[in-house]
Short mmCIF file of C-alpha atoms in Angstrom, two decimals:
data_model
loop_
_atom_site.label_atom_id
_atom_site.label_comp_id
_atom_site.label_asym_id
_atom_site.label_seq_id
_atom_site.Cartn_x
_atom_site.Cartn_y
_atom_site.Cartn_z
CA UNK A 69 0.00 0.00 0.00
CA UNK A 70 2.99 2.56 1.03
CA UNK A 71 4.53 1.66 -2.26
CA UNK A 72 1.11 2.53 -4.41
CA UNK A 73 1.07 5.84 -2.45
CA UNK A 74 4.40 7.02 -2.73
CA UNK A 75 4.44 8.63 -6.28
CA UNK A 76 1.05 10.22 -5.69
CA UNK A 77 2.81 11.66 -2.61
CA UNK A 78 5.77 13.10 -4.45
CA UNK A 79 3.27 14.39 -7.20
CA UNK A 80 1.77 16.10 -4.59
CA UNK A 81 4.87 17.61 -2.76
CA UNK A 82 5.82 18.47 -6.30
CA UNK A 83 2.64 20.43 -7.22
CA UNK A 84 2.80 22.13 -3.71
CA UNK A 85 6.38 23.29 -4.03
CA UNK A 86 5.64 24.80 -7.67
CA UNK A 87 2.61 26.64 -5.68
CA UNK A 88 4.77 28.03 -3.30
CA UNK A 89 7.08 29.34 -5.78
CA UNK A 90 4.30 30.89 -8.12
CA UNK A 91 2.68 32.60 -5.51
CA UNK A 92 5.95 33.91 -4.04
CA UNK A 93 7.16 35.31 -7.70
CA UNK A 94 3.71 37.51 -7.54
CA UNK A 95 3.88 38.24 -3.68
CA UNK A 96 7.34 39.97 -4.63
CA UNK A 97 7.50 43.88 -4.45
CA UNK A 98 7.44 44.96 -7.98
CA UNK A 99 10.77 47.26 -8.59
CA UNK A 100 10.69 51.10 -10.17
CA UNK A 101 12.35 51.26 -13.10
CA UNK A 102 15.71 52.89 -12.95
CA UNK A 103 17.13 56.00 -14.45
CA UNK A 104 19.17 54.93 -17.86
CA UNK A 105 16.75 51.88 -18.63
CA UNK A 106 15.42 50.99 -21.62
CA UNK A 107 11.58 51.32 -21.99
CA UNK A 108 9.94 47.80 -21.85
CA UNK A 109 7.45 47.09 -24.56
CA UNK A 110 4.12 46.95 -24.41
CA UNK A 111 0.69 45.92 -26.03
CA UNK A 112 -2.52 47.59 -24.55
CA UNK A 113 -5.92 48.09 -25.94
CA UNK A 114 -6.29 51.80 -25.08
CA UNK A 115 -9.98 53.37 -24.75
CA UNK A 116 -10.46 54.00 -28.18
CA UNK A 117 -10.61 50.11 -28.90
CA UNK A 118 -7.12 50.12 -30.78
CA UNK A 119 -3.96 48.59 -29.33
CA UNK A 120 -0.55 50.11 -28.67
CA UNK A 121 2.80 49.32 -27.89
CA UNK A 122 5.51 51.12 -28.20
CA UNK A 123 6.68 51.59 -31.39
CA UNK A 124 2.87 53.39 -31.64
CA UNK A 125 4.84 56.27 -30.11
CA UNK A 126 8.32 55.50 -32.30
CA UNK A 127 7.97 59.52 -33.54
CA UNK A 128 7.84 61.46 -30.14
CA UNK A 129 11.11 63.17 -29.17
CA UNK A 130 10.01 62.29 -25.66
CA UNK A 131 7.66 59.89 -24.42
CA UNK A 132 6.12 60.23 -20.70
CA UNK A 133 4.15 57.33 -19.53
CA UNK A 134 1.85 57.84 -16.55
CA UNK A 135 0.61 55.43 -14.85
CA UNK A 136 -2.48 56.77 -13.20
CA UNK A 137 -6.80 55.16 -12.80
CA UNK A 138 -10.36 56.16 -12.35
CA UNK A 139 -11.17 55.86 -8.61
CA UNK A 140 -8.10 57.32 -6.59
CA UNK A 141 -8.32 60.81 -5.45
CA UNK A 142 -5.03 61.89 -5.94
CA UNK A 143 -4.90 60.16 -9.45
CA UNK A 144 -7.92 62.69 -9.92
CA UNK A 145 -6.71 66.35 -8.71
CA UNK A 146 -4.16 65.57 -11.26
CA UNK A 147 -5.81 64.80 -14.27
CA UNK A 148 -6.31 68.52 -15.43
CA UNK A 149 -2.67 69.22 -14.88
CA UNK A 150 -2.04 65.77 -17.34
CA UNK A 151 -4.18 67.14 -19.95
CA UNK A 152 -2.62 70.87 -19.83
CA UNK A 153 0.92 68.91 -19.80
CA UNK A 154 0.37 67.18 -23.27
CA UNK A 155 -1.36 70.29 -24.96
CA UNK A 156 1.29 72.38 -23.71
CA UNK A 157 4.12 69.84 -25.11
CA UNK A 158 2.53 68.22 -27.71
CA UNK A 159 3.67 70.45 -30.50
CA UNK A 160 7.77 70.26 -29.08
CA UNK A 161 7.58 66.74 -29.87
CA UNK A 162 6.40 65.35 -26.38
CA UNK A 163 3.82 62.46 -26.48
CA UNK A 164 2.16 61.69 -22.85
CA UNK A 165 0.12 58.82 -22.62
CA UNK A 166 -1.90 57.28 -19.46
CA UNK A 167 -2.19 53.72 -18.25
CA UNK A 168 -4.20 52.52 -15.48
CA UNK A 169 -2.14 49.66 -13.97
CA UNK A 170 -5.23 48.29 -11.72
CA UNK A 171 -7.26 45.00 -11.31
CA UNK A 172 -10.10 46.03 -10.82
CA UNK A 173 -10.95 42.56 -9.19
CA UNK A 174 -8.51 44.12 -6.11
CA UNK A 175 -10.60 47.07 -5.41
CA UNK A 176 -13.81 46.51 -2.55
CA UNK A 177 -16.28 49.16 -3.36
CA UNK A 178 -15.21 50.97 0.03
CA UNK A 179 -11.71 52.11 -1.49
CA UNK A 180 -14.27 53.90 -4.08
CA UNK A 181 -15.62 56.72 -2.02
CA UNK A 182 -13.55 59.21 -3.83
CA UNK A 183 -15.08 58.67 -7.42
CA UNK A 184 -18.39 57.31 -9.00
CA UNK A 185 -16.47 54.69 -10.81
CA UNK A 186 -13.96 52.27 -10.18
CA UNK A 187 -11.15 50.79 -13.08
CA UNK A 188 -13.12 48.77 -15.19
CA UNK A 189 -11.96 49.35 -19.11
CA UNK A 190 -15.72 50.22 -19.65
CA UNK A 191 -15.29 52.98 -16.67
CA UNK A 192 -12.39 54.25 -17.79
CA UNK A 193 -13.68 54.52 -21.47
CA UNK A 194 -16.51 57.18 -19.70
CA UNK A 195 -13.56 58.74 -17.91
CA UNK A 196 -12.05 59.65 -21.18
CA UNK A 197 -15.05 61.24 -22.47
CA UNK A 198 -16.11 63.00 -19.54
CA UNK A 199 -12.60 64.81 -19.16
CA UNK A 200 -12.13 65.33 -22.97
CA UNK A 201 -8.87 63.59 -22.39
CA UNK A 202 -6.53 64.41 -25.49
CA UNK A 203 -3.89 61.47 -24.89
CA UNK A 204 -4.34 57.50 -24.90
CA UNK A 205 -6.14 55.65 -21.99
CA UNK A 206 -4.21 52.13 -21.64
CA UNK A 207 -5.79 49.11 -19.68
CA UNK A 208 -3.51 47.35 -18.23
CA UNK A 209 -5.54 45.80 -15.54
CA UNK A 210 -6.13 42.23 -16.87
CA UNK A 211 -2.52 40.89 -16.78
CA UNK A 212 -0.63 43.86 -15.62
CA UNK A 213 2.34 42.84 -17.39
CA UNK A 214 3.51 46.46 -18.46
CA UNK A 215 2.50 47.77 -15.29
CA UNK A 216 5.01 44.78 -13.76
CA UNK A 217 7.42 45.76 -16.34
CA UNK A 218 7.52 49.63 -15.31
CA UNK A 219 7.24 49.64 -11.63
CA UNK A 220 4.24 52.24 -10.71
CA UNK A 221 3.95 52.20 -6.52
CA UNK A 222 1.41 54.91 -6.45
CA UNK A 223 -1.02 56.36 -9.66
CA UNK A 224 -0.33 59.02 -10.42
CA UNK A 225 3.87 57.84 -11.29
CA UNK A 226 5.42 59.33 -13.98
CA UNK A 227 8.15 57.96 -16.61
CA UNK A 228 9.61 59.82 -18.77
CA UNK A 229 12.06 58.42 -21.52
CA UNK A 230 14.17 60.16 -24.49
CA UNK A 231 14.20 59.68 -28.05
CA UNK A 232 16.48 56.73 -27.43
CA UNK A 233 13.50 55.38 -24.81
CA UNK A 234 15.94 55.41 -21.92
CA UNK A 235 14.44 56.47 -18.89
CA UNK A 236 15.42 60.08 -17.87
CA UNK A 237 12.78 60.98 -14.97
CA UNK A 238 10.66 58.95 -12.74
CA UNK A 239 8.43 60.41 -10.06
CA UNK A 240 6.01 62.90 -9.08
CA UNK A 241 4.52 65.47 -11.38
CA UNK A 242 4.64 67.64 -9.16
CA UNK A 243 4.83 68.46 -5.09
CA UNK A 244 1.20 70.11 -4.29
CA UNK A 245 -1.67 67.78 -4.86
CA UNK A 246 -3.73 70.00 -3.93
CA UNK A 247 -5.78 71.44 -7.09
CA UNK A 248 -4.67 74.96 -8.32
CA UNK A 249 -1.41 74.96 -5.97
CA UNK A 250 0.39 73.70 -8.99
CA UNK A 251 1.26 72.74 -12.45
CA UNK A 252 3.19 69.68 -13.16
CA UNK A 253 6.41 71.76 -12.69
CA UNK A 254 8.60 68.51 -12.06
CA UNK A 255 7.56 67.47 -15.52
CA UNK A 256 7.63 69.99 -17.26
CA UNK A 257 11.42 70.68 -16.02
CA UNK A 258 12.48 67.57 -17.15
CA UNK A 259 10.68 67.85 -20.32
CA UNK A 260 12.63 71.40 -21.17
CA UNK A 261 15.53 70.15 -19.74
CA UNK A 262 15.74 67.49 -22.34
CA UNK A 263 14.19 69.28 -25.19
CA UNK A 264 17.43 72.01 -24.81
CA UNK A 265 19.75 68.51 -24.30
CA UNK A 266 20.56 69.21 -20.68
CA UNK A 267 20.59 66.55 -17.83
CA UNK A 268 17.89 66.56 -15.23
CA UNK A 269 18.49 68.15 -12.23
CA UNK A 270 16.95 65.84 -10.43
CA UNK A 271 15.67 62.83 -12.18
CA UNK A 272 14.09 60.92 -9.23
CA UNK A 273 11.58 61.94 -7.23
CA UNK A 274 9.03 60.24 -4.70
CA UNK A 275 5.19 60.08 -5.44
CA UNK A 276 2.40 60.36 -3.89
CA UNK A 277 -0.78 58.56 -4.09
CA UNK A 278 -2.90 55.50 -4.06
CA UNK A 279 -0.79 52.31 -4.20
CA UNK A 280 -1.49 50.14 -7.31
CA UNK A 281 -4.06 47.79 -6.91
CA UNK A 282 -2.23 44.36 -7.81
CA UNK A 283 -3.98 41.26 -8.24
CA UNK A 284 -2.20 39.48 -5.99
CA UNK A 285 -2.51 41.70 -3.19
CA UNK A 286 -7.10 41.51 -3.19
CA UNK A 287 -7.35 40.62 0.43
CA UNK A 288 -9.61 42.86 1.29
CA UNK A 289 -11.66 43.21 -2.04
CA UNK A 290 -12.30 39.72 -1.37
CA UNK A 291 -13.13 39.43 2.85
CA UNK A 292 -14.71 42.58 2.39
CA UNK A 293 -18.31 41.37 1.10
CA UNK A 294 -18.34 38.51 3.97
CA UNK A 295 -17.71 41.57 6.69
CA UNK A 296 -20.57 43.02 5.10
CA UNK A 297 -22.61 39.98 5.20
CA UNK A 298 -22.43 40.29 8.55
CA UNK A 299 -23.81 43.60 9.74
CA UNK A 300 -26.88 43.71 11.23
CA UNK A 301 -29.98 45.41 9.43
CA UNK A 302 -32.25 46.51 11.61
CA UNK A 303 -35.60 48.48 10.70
CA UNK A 304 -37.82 51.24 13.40
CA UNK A 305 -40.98 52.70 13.01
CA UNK A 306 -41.17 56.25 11.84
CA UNK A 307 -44.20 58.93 12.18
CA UNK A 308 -44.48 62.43 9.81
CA UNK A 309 -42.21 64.22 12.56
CA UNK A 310 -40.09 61.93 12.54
CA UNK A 311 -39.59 62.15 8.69
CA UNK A 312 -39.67 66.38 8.87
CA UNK A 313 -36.09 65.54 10.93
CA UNK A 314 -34.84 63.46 8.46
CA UNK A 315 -36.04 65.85 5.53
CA UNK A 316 -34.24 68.63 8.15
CA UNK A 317 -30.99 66.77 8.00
CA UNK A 318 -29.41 69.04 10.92
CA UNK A 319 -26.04 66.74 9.88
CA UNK A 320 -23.22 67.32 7.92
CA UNK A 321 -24.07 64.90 5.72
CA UNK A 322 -25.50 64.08 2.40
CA UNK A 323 -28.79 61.84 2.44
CA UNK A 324 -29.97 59.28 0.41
CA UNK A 325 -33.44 58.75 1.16
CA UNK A 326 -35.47 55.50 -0.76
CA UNK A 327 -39.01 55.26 0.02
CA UNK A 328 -39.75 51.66 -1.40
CA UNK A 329 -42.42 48.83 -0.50
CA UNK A 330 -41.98 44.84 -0.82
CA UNK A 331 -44.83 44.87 -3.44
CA UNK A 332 -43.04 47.37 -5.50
CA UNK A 333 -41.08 45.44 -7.91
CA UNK A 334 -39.37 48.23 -9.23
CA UNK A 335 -38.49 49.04 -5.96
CA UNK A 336 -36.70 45.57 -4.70
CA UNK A 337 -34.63 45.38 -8.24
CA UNK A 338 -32.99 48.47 -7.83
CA UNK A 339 -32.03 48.35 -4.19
CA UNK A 340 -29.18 46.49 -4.86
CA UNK A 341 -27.82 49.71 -6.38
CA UNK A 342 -28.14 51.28 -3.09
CA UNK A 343 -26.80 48.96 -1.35
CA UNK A 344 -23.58 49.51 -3.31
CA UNK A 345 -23.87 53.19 -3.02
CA UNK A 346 -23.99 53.05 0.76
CA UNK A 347 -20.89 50.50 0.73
CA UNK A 348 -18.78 53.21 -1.40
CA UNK A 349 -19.61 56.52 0.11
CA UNK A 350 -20.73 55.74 3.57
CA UNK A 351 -17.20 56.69 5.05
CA UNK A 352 -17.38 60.04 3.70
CA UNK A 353 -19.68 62.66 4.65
CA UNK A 354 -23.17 60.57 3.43
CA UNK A 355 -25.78 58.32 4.67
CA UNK A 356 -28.60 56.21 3.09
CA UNK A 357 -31.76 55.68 4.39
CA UNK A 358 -35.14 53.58 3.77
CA UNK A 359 -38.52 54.32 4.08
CA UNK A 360 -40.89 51.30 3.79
CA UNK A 361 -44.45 52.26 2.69
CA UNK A 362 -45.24 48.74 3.42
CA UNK A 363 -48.40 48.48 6.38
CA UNK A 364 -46.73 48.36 9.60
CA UNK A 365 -47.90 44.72 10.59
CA UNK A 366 -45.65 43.75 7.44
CA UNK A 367 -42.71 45.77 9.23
CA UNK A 368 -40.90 41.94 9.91
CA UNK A 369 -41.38 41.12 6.13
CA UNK A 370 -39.66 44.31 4.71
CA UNK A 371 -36.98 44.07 7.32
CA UNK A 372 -36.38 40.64 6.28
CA UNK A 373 -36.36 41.24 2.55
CA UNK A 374 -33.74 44.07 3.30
CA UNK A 375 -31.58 41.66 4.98
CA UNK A 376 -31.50 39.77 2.24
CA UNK A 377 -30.32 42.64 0.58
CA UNK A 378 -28.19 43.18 3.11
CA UNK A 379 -29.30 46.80 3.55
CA UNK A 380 -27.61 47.91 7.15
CA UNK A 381 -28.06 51.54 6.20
CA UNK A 382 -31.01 53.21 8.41
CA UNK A 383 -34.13 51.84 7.77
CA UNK A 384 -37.22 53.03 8.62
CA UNK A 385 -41.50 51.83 8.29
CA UNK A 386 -44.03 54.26 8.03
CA UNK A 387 -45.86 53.94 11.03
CA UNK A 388 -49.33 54.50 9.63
CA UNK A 389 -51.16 53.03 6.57
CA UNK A 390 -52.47 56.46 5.26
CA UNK A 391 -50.32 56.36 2.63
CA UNK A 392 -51.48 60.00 1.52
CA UNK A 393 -50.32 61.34 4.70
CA UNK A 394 -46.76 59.45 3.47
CA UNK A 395 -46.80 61.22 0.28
CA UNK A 396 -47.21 64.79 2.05
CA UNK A 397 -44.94 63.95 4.95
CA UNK A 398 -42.19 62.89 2.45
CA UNK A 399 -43.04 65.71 -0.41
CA UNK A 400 -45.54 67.60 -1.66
CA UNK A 401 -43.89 67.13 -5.16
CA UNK A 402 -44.06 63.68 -5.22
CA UNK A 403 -47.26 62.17 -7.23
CA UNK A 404 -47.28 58.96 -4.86
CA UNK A 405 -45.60 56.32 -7.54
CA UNK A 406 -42.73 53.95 -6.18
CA UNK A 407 -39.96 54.06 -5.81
CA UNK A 408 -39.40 57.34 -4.66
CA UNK A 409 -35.98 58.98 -4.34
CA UNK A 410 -34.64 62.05 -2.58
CA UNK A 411 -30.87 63.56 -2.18
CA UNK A 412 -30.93 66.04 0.65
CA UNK A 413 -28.19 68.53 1.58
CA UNK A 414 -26.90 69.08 5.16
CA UNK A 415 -29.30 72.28 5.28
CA UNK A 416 -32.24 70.25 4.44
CA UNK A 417 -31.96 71.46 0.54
CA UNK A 418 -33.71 69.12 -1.81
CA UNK A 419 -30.47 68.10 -4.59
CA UNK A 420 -32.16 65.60 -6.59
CA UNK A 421 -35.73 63.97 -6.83
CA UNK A 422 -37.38 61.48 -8.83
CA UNK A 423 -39.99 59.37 -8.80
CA UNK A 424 -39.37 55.89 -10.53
CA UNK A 425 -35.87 53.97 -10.88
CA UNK A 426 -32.67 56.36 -10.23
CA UNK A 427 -29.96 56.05 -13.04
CA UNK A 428 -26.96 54.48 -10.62
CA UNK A 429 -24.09 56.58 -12.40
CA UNK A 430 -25.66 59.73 -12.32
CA UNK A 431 -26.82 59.18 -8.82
CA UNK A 432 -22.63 58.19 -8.06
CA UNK A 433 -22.04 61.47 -9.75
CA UNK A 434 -23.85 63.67 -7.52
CA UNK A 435 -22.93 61.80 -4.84
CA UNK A 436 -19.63 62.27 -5.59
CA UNK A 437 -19.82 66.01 -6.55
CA UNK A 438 -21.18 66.67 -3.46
CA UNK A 439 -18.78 64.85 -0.98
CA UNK A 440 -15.70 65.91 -3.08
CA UNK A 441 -13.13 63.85 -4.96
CA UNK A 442 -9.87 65.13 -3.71
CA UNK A 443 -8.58 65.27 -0.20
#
């Protein structure tokens, strides 16, 4: 019997060892690219379907690569200074193209609450249309091998190589992240520094931002959902003064406020969508609640459908089964359809309402807008 065993045994060390190794080769810290190497090539679909490498690029006098994404908020307070960089150049024979580096299967929706997207190819493909971006949009997320290759630690991180594609600069674009306290003055010395054939004066520099999202390293994007599993969802009973506080909102938050009903099928299909919206911004400066128009003796029912959900916002039943007096108490404006839908302002200003389905991006948007995307 020991004999019959024994390969099966070594196949099995064998396959174990290999596991070890492969998972210690991605667990490695990925290195920076040094000053004086050679740019590694590359092919990425970029957001306008076709794919590049680097011979795409073989005319520029000077390429800079930045390696930057959707969601983080430094990545963002930069993004006006990247587009005024490449205009600015563009014409002296500088090409400056962006890659996003991240799997997006290594972000939880939590790390989102800076954005109203996350790093998705189809995200970043509205990105470039809703900044007018004049440069290529690289995804690089699905194997990562450029972004392996090159060495971002933080998005935004900036390469810049010469004619010969050896790298010249790698670092910041600049020391302020803070919007309007700077322009990309790092980069644009090095660019002028090399367009008049003069060394850098200081080719290196640290950055500063959110750390690239590697797949390897999706802890948390993937225990983060079973956390949430577990949070309790309770549900109280609310009367009309109790609603004219929440319409108040003496906070300093933004509110989400859902009036919804189990019967309303409408109503049960989209709150998955809130669900997600509480899970990205609810760190920030933002709260969702839920009003149930359901009768108060089916208070146990909605709560249980909403733990289903998993819905651990606030949640709240309307404590009567006038549901005209709802419709008043909530607002006058609204014609009494379901779902119903209201962003409210820290000062109890109305932002957004609609009755019927909301549209989940636009709703990120304002949410977004309102909480800020920068630090």
């Amino acid at each position: 019997m020991m004999n019959f065993l024994k390969p099966n045994f070594l196949i099995g060390k064998i396959f174990l060892f290999l596991l070890f190794v492969s998972l210690n080769i991605f667990a490695t810290d990925v290195k920076t690219l040094e000053i004086g190497a050679s740019a590694p090539d590359f092919s990425l679909r970029g957001t306008d379907g076709k794919t590049y490498s680097l011979n795409s690029f073989s005319d520029a006098k000077i390429l800079a690569i930045v390696f930057t994404c959707n969601h983080c908020p430094t990545a963002q307070a930069y993004e006006d200074r990247m587009i005024a960089l490449a205009n600015d150049y563009k014409a002296k024979g500088v090409t400056l193209i962006t890659v996003s580096p991240n799997d997006p299967k290594a972000i939880a929706l939590d790390e989102l609450g800076y954005s109203d997207m996350s790093d998705t190819y189809e995200e970043m493909k509205i990105r470039v249309k809703e900044k007018g971006y004049t440069f290529p949009y690289l995804y690089d997320g699905e194997t990562q091998k450029m972004s392996r290759a090159y060495g971002p630690i933080a998005t935004p991180h900036l390469f810049i190589f010469d004619k010969n594609r050896k790298l010249q600069y790698v670092g910041r674009l600049d020391g302020s992240e803070k919007i309007g306290s700077a322009n990309a003055e790092d980069a644009r010395n090095a660019f002028d520094a090399l367009l008049a054939g003069n060394p850098i004066a200081t080719p290196v520099t640290k950055t500063f931002g959110c750390s690239t999202k590697w797949s390897e390293k999706s802890e948390w994007a993937v225990k983060a959902p079973l956390e949430w599993a577990k949070e309790p969802v309770n549900m109280e009973l609310i009367d009309d003064k109790g609603i004219a506080e929440l319409l108040a909102n003496k906070t300093d938050k933004i509110r989400l406020i859902n009036v919804w009903a189990t019967w309303c099928g409408p109503c049960v299909t989209e709150m998955p969508e809130f669900v997600t919206i509480n899970r990205m911004y609810r760190r920030r400066d933002f709260e969702f609640i839920t009003i149930s128009a359901d009768k108060p003796a089916k208070k146990d029912k909605a709560q249980e459908l909403l733990k289903k959900m998993q819905a651990s916002g606030k949640n709240y039943t309307y404590n009567s089964e006038d549901k005209y007096k709802l419709i008043e108490a909530i607002d006058p404006k609204w014609q009494g359809a379901l779902p119903y839908t209201l962003l409210i302002a820290p000062n109890g200003k109305i932002l957004y309402r609609t009755q019927g389905a909301i549209v989940p991006q636009e709703m990120k948007r304002m949410i977004v807008e309102q909480v800020g995307r920068v630090y």
